[in-house]
Amino acid sequence: MDCFSWSNGLLEINETLVIQQRGVRLYDGDDKAKLDVGVALLSTHRLIWRDVKNHECCIAMPLSQIIFFEEQAAGIGKSAKIVIHLHATPANKEPGPYQHSKYSFIKLSFKEHGQIEFHRRLTEEMTQKRWENTPASQPIPTGTGSQAGRTRAVGIVGIERKIEEKRKETDKNISEAFEDLSKLMVKAKEMVELSRSIANKIKDKQGDISEDETIRFKSYLLSMGIADPVTRETHGSGTHYHLQLAKQLGDMLQAPLEERGGMMALTEVYCLVNRARGMELLSPEDLVNACKMFESLQLPLRLRVFDSGVMVVQLQSHSEEEMIASALDNVSDKGSLTAEEFAKLLGLSVLLSKERLLLAEKVGHLCRDDSVEGLRFYPNRF
């Protein structure tokens, strides 16, 4: 135990905490030390022990003092221990709880278990010997008398210095991140302008480009997104924001709706819009409020709610009679159809296909057979 010196318990610069374990009692050789049960801390440079009740009582020992160590299994009424064999105490050692000891080893008794992991981490540190590669900073010399108080003050200053250095590093990282983000946004706008240019060329040379190439180009353009999305920061909040958002949605959704037969589920619209907006994501509530303004702005789009509660965005030119006639024609041709089969025929989602079939049923053109095989629609012969 004479290898331990009084400590303030604070880590020095270049020193890192490896593991700590509560419920550890110290033994001076085979004798219990005059210290209570406390916390054992293993750092890259030292073995530290601190009293749980009295934090002023803290001692430490450099790992370089250790010759070897071994495990001692628990027994009946006895806790598992780690036995640490030590070099002779140097003459210039700082004062500690023991000035002289008749033993050349100490024991760590683990009352709350944890000895296996502690032993493993101690083995790693003794193998790597990191204290030799990164020496900890030496404590500032202090005079006699108020040594403990002044040492603690030095430790607090060290902590404050570490906090300040970490804050500066964090500020630097944040600044660099925002610089990179700004550059990315500038480049993204350039790419969107390029996409618009490519889109115009596709329109001008529609006959010179194959259908597969056109589809591929359109998928690339969609992934590039919107150049200047409407946001609350640029257009305020409330009604004005939703009006401007509705106008932008009207421009953006017309082409996708035409490609999908004139109707899209609101969930599909939500995914499509947010994919195009990049980091300026839109909330579901804002999307619904903007879609409700299509009619008042006389845009060629409409928000429709089916009887089942399913919400869709459709072109104003999209005719309900045409939907019903299409459903009746396909069911009549096939004899009967499920929503899944109808979806494959039209290239629509199952949700929208089912709504079209239900709409045709509502007006009396179709009838259903709801069995264990699922819901199937037939032409209504009556």
Coordinates of C-alpha atoms in Angstrom, one line a residue:
M1 CA 0.0 0.0 0.0
D2 CA 3.0 2.4 0.3
C3 CA 3.0 2.6 -3.5
F4 CA -0.2 4.8 -3.4
S5 CA 0.0 8.6 -3.1
W6 CA -2.8 11.1 -2.3
S7 CA -4.5 12.4 -5.4
N8 CA -7.2 14.8 -6.4
G9 CA -8.8 12.1 -8.6
L10 CA -8.7 14.2 -11.8
L11 CA -7.2 12.9 -15.0
E12 CA -4.1 14.6 -16.3
I13 CA -3.7 15.8 -19.9
N14 CA -3.1 12.8 -22.2
E15 CA -4.5 10.5 -19.6
T16 CA -7.7 8.6 -20.5
L17 CA -10.2 6.7 -18.2
V18 CA -10.4 3.0 -19.3
I19 CA -12.9 1.5 -16.8
Q20 CA -14.3 2.1 -13.3
Q21 CA -15.9 -0.4 -10.8
R22 CA -17.8 0.3 -7.6
G23 CA -17.7 -1.8 -4.5
V24 CA -13.9 -2.4 -4.4
R25 CA -12.0 -2.8 -1.1
L26 CA -8.2 -2.5 -0.9
Y27 CA -5.9 -5.0 0.9
D28 CA -2.4 -4.2 2.0
G29 CA -1.0 -7.7 1.3
D30 CA -3.3 -10.1 3.2
D31 CA -4.5 -7.4 5.6
K32 CA -7.6 -5.2 5.0
A33 CA -6.6 -1.6 4.4
K34 CA -7.8 1.1 6.8
L35 CA -10.0 2.4 4.0
D36 CA -13.7 1.8 3.3
V37 CA -15.2 0.3 0.2
G38 CA -14.8 2.6 -2.8
V39 CA -14.5 3.0 -6.5
A40 CA -11.5 1.6 -8.5
L41 CA -10.7 3.5 -11.6
L42 CA -8.2 2.3 -14.2
S43 CA -6.7 4.9 -16.6
T44 CA -4.1 4.6 -19.3
H45 CA -1.5 5.8 -16.7
R46 CA -2.7 5.0 -13.2
L47 CA -4.7 2.8 -10.9
I48 CA -7.0 5.2 -8.8
W49 CA -9.1 4.4 -5.8
R50 CA -11.7 6.9 -4.4
D51 CA -13.8 6.6 -1.3
V52 CA -17.6 6.7 -2.1
K53 CA -18.6 8.7 0.9
N54 CA -15.6 11.0 1.2
H55 CA -14.5 12.2 -2.2
E56 CA -11.6 14.0 -0.6
C57 CA -10.1 10.6 0.1
C58 CA -8.5 9.6 -3.2
I59 CA -5.3 7.7 -3.8
A60 CA -3.5 6.7 -7.0
M61 CA -0.6 4.5 -8.2
P62 CA 1.3 4.6 -11.5
L63 CA 0.8 1.4 -13.6
S64 CA 4.6 1.4 -14.2
Q65 CA 4.8 0.1 -10.5
I66 CA 3.1 -3.2 -11.4
I67 CA 5.3 -6.3 -12.0
F68 CA 2.5 -8.7 -12.7
F69 CA -1.0 -9.6 -11.4
E70 CA -3.3 -12.6 -11.1
E71 CA -6.9 -13.5 -10.3
Q72 CA -7.9 -15.0 -7.0
A73 CA -11.3 -16.9 -7.2
A74 CA -14.1 -16.2 -4.9
G75 CA -14.9 -18.6 -2.1
I76 CA -17.5 -19.2 0.6
G77 CA -18.1 -15.8 2.1
K78 CA -15.2 -14.3 0.2
S79 CA -15.2 -12.0 -2.8
A80 CA -13.2 -12.5 -6.0
K81 CA -9.9 -10.6 -6.0
I82 CA -7.1 -9.4 -8.2
V83 CA -3.6 -9.7 -6.7
I84 CA -1.1 -7.1 -7.9
H85 CA 2.6 -7.5 -7.3
L86 CA 4.6 -4.3 -7.2
H87 CA 8.1 -3.0 -7.6
A88 CA 9.9 -1.4 -4.6
T89 CA 8.5 2.0 -3.8
P90 CA 10.8 4.8 -5.1
A91 CA 12.4 7.1 -2.6
N92 CA 10.9 10.3 -4.1
K93 CA 7.3 9.1 -4.0
E94 CA 4.6 11.6 -2.9
P95 CA 3.0 11.1 0.5
G96 CA 0.1 8.6 0.8
P97 CA -2.0 6.7 3.4
Y98 CA 0.9 4.3 4.0
Q99 CA 4.5 5.3 4.3
H100 CA 5.9 1.8 4.7
S101 CA 4.4 -1.7 4.1
K102 CA 5.7 -5.1 4.9
Y103 CA 4.1 -6.5 1.7
S104 CA 5.1 -6.2 -1.9
F105 CA 1.6 -6.8 -3.2
I106 CA -1.9 -5.4 -2.9
K107 CA -5.3 -6.9 -3.5
L108 CA -8.5 -5.5 -5.0
S109 CA -11.5 -7.2 -3.6
F110 CA -14.6 -6.9 -5.8
K111 CA -17.8 -6.8 -3.6
E112 CA -20.1 -6.1 -6.5
H113 CA -18.4 -8.3 -9.1
G114 CA -16.9 -6.8 -12.3
Q115 CA -13.5 -8.4 -11.7
I116 CA -13.4 -10.2 -15.0
E117 CA -13.8 -7.1 -17.1
F118 CA -11.5 -5.1 -14.9
H119 CA -8.8 -7.8 -15.2
R120 CA -9.2 -7.9 -18.9
R121 CA -8.8 -4.2 -19.3
L122 CA -5.8 -4.1 -16.9
T123 CA -4.2 -6.8 -19.0
E124 CA -4.7 -4.7 -22.2
E125 CA -3.2 -1.6 -20.6
M126 CA -0.2 -3.5 -19.2
T127 CA 0.4 -5.0 -22.6
Q128 CA 0.1 -1.7 -24.5
K129 CA 1.9 0.4 -22.0
R130 CA 0.3 3.6 -23.3
W131 CA 1.8 5.6 -20.4
E132 CA 5.2 5.2 -22.1
N133 CA 4.0 6.6 -25.5
T134 CA 1.9 9.5 -24.2
P135 CA 3.3 10.7 -20.8
A136 CA 0.8 12.5 -18.7
S137 CA 1.6 16.2 -17.9
Q138 CA 3.4 16.6 -14.6
P139 CA 1.5 18.3 -11.8
I140 CA 2.5 21.9 -11.1
P141 CA 4.8 22.0 -8.0
T142 CA 3.1 23.3 -4.9
G143 CA 4.4 24.3 -1.5
T144 CA 3.7 22.6 1.8
G145 CA 0.7 23.4 3.9
S146 CA -2.2 23.9 1.5
Q147 CA -0.9 21.3 -0.9
A148 CA -4.2 19.4 -1.3
G149 CA -6.3 22.6 -1.9
R150 CA -3.8 24.0 -4.4
T151 CA -3.6 20.7 -6.3
R152 CA -7.4 20.6 -6.5
A153 CA -7.3 24.1 -7.9
V154 CA -4.8 23.1 -10.6
G155 CA -7.1 20.1 -11.4
I156 CA -10.2 22.4 -11.9
V157 CA -8.2 24.7 -14.1
G158 CA -7.2 21.7 -16.2
I159 CA -10.8 20.6 -16.5
E160 CA -11.8 24.1 -17.6
R161 CA -9.0 24.2 -20.1
K162 CA -10.1 20.9 -21.5
I163 CA -13.8 22.1 -21.8
E164 CA -12.7 25.2 -23.6
E165 CA -10.5 23.3 -26.0
K166 CA -13.4 20.9 -26.7
R167 CA -15.8 23.8 -27.2
K168 CA -13.4 25.4 -29.7
E169 CA -13.0 22.2 -31.6
T170 CA -16.8 21.7 -31.7
D171 CA -17.3 25.2 -33.0
K172 CA -14.7 24.6 -35.7
N173 CA -16.3 21.3 -36.8
I174 CA -19.7 23.0 -36.9
S175 CA -18.4 25.9 -39.0
E176 CA -16.7 23.5 -41.4
A177 CA -19.9 21.4 -41.7
F178 CA -22.0 24.5 -42.6
E179 CA -19.4 25.6 -45.1
D180 CA -19.6 22.2 -46.8
L181 CA -23.4 22.3 -46.6
S182 CA -23.4 25.7 -48.3
K183 CA -21.1 24.5 -51.1
L184 CA -23.4 21.5 -51.5
M185 CA -26.5 23.6 -51.8
V186 CA -24.8 25.9 -54.4
K187 CA -23.8 22.8 -56.4
A188 CA -27.3 21.3 -56.1
K189 CA -28.8 24.4 -57.6
E190 CA -26.4 24.3 -60.5
M191 CA -27.3 20.6 -61.0
V192 CA -31.0 21.4 -61.0
E193 CA -30.5 24.2 -63.6
L194 CA -28.6 21.6 -65.7
S195 CA -31.5 19.2 -65.3
R196 CA -33.9 21.8 -66.6
S197 CA -31.7 22.4 -69.6
I198 CA -31.6 18.6 -70.3
A199 CA -35.4 18.4 -69.9
N200 CA -35.9 21.1 -72.5
K201 CA -33.6 19.3 -74.9
I202 CA -35.6 16.1 -74.4
K203 CA -38.7 18.0 -75.4
D204 CA -37.1 19.6 -78.5
K205 CA -35.6 16.3 -79.7
Q206 CA -38.4 13.9 -78.6
G207 CA -38.1 12.0 -81.9
D208 CA -34.3 11.5 -81.7
I209 CA -34.3 9.9 -78.3
S210 CA -35.6 6.4 -77.5
E211 CA -38.3 5.8 -75.0
D212 CA -35.9 3.9 -72.6
E213 CA -33.4 6.8 -72.7
T214 CA -36.2 9.3 -72.0
I215 CA -37.4 7.3 -69.0
R216 CA -33.9 7.1 -67.7
F217 CA -33.3 10.8 -68.1
K218 CA -36.6 11.6 -66.3
S219 CA -35.6 9.4 -63.3
Y220 CA -32.2 11.3 -63.1
L221 CA -34.0 14.7 -63.3
L222 CA -36.5 13.7 -60.6
S223 CA -33.6 12.7 -58.2
M224 CA -32.1 16.2 -58.7
G225 CA -35.1 17.8 -57.0
I226 CA -36.5 21.3 -56.9
A227 CA -34.2 24.3 -57.3
D228 CA -35.9 26.7 -55.0
P229 CA -38.4 25.0 -52.7
V230 CA -41.0 27.1 -50.9
T231 CA -40.2 27.2 -47.2
R232 CA -41.5 29.0 -44.1
E233 CA -38.2 30.9 -44.0
T234 CA -38.7 32.3 -47.5
H235 CA -42.5 32.7 -47.6
G236 CA -43.5 33.2 -44.0
S237 CA -46.2 31.0 -42.4
G238 CA -49.9 30.5 -42.5
T239 CA -52.1 31.0 -45.5
H240 CA -49.5 32.8 -47.7
Y241 CA -47.1 29.9 -47.2
H242 CA -49.7 27.3 -48.2
L243 CA -50.7 29.4 -51.2
Q244 CA -47.2 29.6 -52.6
L245 CA -46.6 25.9 -51.8
A246 CA -49.8 24.9 -53.6
K247 CA -48.6 26.8 -56.7
Q248 CA -45.3 25.0 -56.6
L249 CA -47.0 21.7 -56.2
G250 CA -49.2 22.5 -59.2
D251 CA -46.1 23.0 -61.4
M252 CA -44.3 19.9 -60.0
L253 CA -47.1 17.3 -60.0
Q254 CA -48.7 17.8 -63.4
A255 CA -46.2 15.7 -65.3
P256 CA -46.1 12.8 -62.8
L257 CA -49.9 12.7 -62.6
E258 CA -50.2 12.5 -66.4
E259 CA -47.8 9.6 -66.4
R260 CA -49.8 7.8 -63.7
G261 CA -53.2 8.1 -65.4
G262 CA -54.2 11.3 -63.8
M263 CA -54.4 10.2 -60.1
M264 CA -51.9 9.6 -57.3
A265 CA -52.5 8.7 -53.6
L266 CA -51.5 11.5 -51.2
T267 CA -48.9 9.2 -49.7
E268 CA -47.2 8.8 -53.0
V269 CA -47.4 12.6 -53.5
Y270 CA -45.8 13.1 -50.1
C271 CA -42.9 10.8 -50.9
L272 CA -42.4 12.3 -54.4
V273 CA -42.4 15.9 -53.1
N274 CA -40.1 15.3 -50.2
R275 CA -37.7 13.4 -52.4
A276 CA -37.5 16.4 -54.8
R277 CA -37.2 19.0 -51.9
G278 CA -34.1 17.3 -50.5
M279 CA -33.4 18.7 -47.0
E280 CA -36.3 21.1 -47.0
L281 CA -38.8 18.4 -46.0
L282 CA -42.5 19.0 -45.9
S283 CA -44.8 18.0 -43.1
P284 CA -48.0 15.9 -43.9
E285 CA -50.2 18.7 -42.5
D286 CA -48.6 21.4 -44.7
L287 CA -49.0 19.1 -47.8
V288 CA -52.8 18.6 -47.1
N289 CA -53.4 22.3 -46.4
A290 CA -51.6 23.2 -49.7
C291 CA -53.6 20.6 -51.7
K292 CA -56.8 22.0 -50.3
M293 CA -56.1 25.3 -52.1
F294 CA -55.8 23.8 -55.6
E295 CA -59.4 24.7 -56.4
S296 CA -59.4 28.2 -55.0
L297 CA -56.2 29.0 -57.0
Q298 CA -57.8 27.5 -60.1
L299 CA -55.0 25.1 -60.6
P300 CA -55.5 22.1 -62.8
L301 CA -55.2 19.7 -59.8
R302 CA -57.7 18.7 -57.2
L303 CA -57.6 17.0 -53.8
R304 CA -60.2 14.2 -53.5
V305 CA -61.3 12.2 -50.6
F306 CA -63.0 8.8 -51.3
D307 CA -65.7 7.4 -49.1
S308 CA -63.2 5.1 -47.4
G309 CA -61.1 8.1 -46.3
V310 CA -58.4 7.6 -48.9
M311 CA -57.0 10.9 -50.1
V312 CA -55.7 11.4 -53.7
V313 CA -54.5 14.2 -55.9
Q314 CA -55.9 14.1 -59.4
L315 CA -56.0 16.2 -62.5
Q316 CA -59.0 18.4 -62.9
S317 CA -59.5 16.9 -66.3
H318 CA -59.6 13.4 -64.8
S319 CA -63.1 12.2 -65.3
E320 CA -65.0 10.0 -62.8
E321 CA -67.1 8.6 -65.6
E322 CA -63.9 7.5 -67.4
M323 CA -62.7 5.7 -64.3
I324 CA -65.9 3.9 -63.9
A325 CA -66.0 3.0 -67.6
S326 CA -62.4 1.7 -67.5
A327 CA -63.1 -0.4 -64.4
L328 CA -66.3 -1.9 -66.1
D329 CA -64.5 -2.6 -69.4
N330 CA -61.6 -4.4 -67.7
V331 CA -63.8 -6.5 -65.4
S332 CA -66.0 -7.4 -68.3
D333 CA -63.1 -8.4 -70.5
K334 CA -61.6 -10.6 -67.8
G335 CA -64.8 -11.9 -66.3
S336 CA -63.8 -10.9 -62.8
L337 CA -60.9 -9.0 -61.2
T338 CA -59.4 -8.4 -57.8
A339 CA -57.9 -5.1 -56.8
E340 CA -54.4 -6.6 -57.2
E341 CA -55.1 -7.9 -60.7
F342 CA -56.7 -4.6 -61.7
A343 CA -53.6 -2.8 -60.4
K344 CA -51.3 -4.9 -62.6
L345 CA -53.4 -4.1 -65.7
L346 CA -53.4 -0.4 -65.2
G347 CA -50.0 0.0 -63.6
L348 CA -51.5 1.7 -60.5
S349 CA -51.2 1.1 -56.8
V350 CA -53.5 -1.6 -55.3
L351 CA -55.1 1.1 -53.1
L352 CA -56.2 3.3 -56.0
S353 CA -57.3 0.3 -58.1
K354 CA -59.5 -0.8 -55.2
E355 CA -61.0 2.6 -55.0
R356 CA -61.9 2.6 -58.7
L357 CA -63.6 -0.8 -58.4
L358 CA -65.5 0.4 -55.3
L359 CA -66.6 3.5 -57.2
A360 CA -67.9 1.4 -60.1
E361 CA -69.7 -0.8 -57.6
K362 CA -71.2 2.2 -55.9
V363 CA -73.0 3.3 -59.1
G364 CA -74.2 -0.2 -59.8
H365 CA -72.0 -1.3 -62.6
L366 CA -70.1 -3.9 -60.6
C367 CA -70.9 -6.4 -57.8
R368 CA -68.6 -8.2 -55.4
D369 CA -67.9 -11.7 -54.1
D370 CA -66.2 -11.4 -50.7
S371 CA -64.9 -14.9 -49.8
V372 CA -62.0 -16.6 -48.1
E373 CA -60.1 -16.1 -51.4
G374 CA -60.5 -12.4 -51.1
L375 CA -62.6 -9.6 -52.6
R376 CA -63.4 -10.1 -56.3
F377 CA -65.5 -7.9 -58.5
Y378 CA -67.9 -9.1 -61.3
P379 CA -70.0 -7.2 -63.9
N380 CA -73.5 -6.5 -62.5
R381 CA -75.9 -8.3 -64.8
F382 CA -79.0 -7.1 -63.0

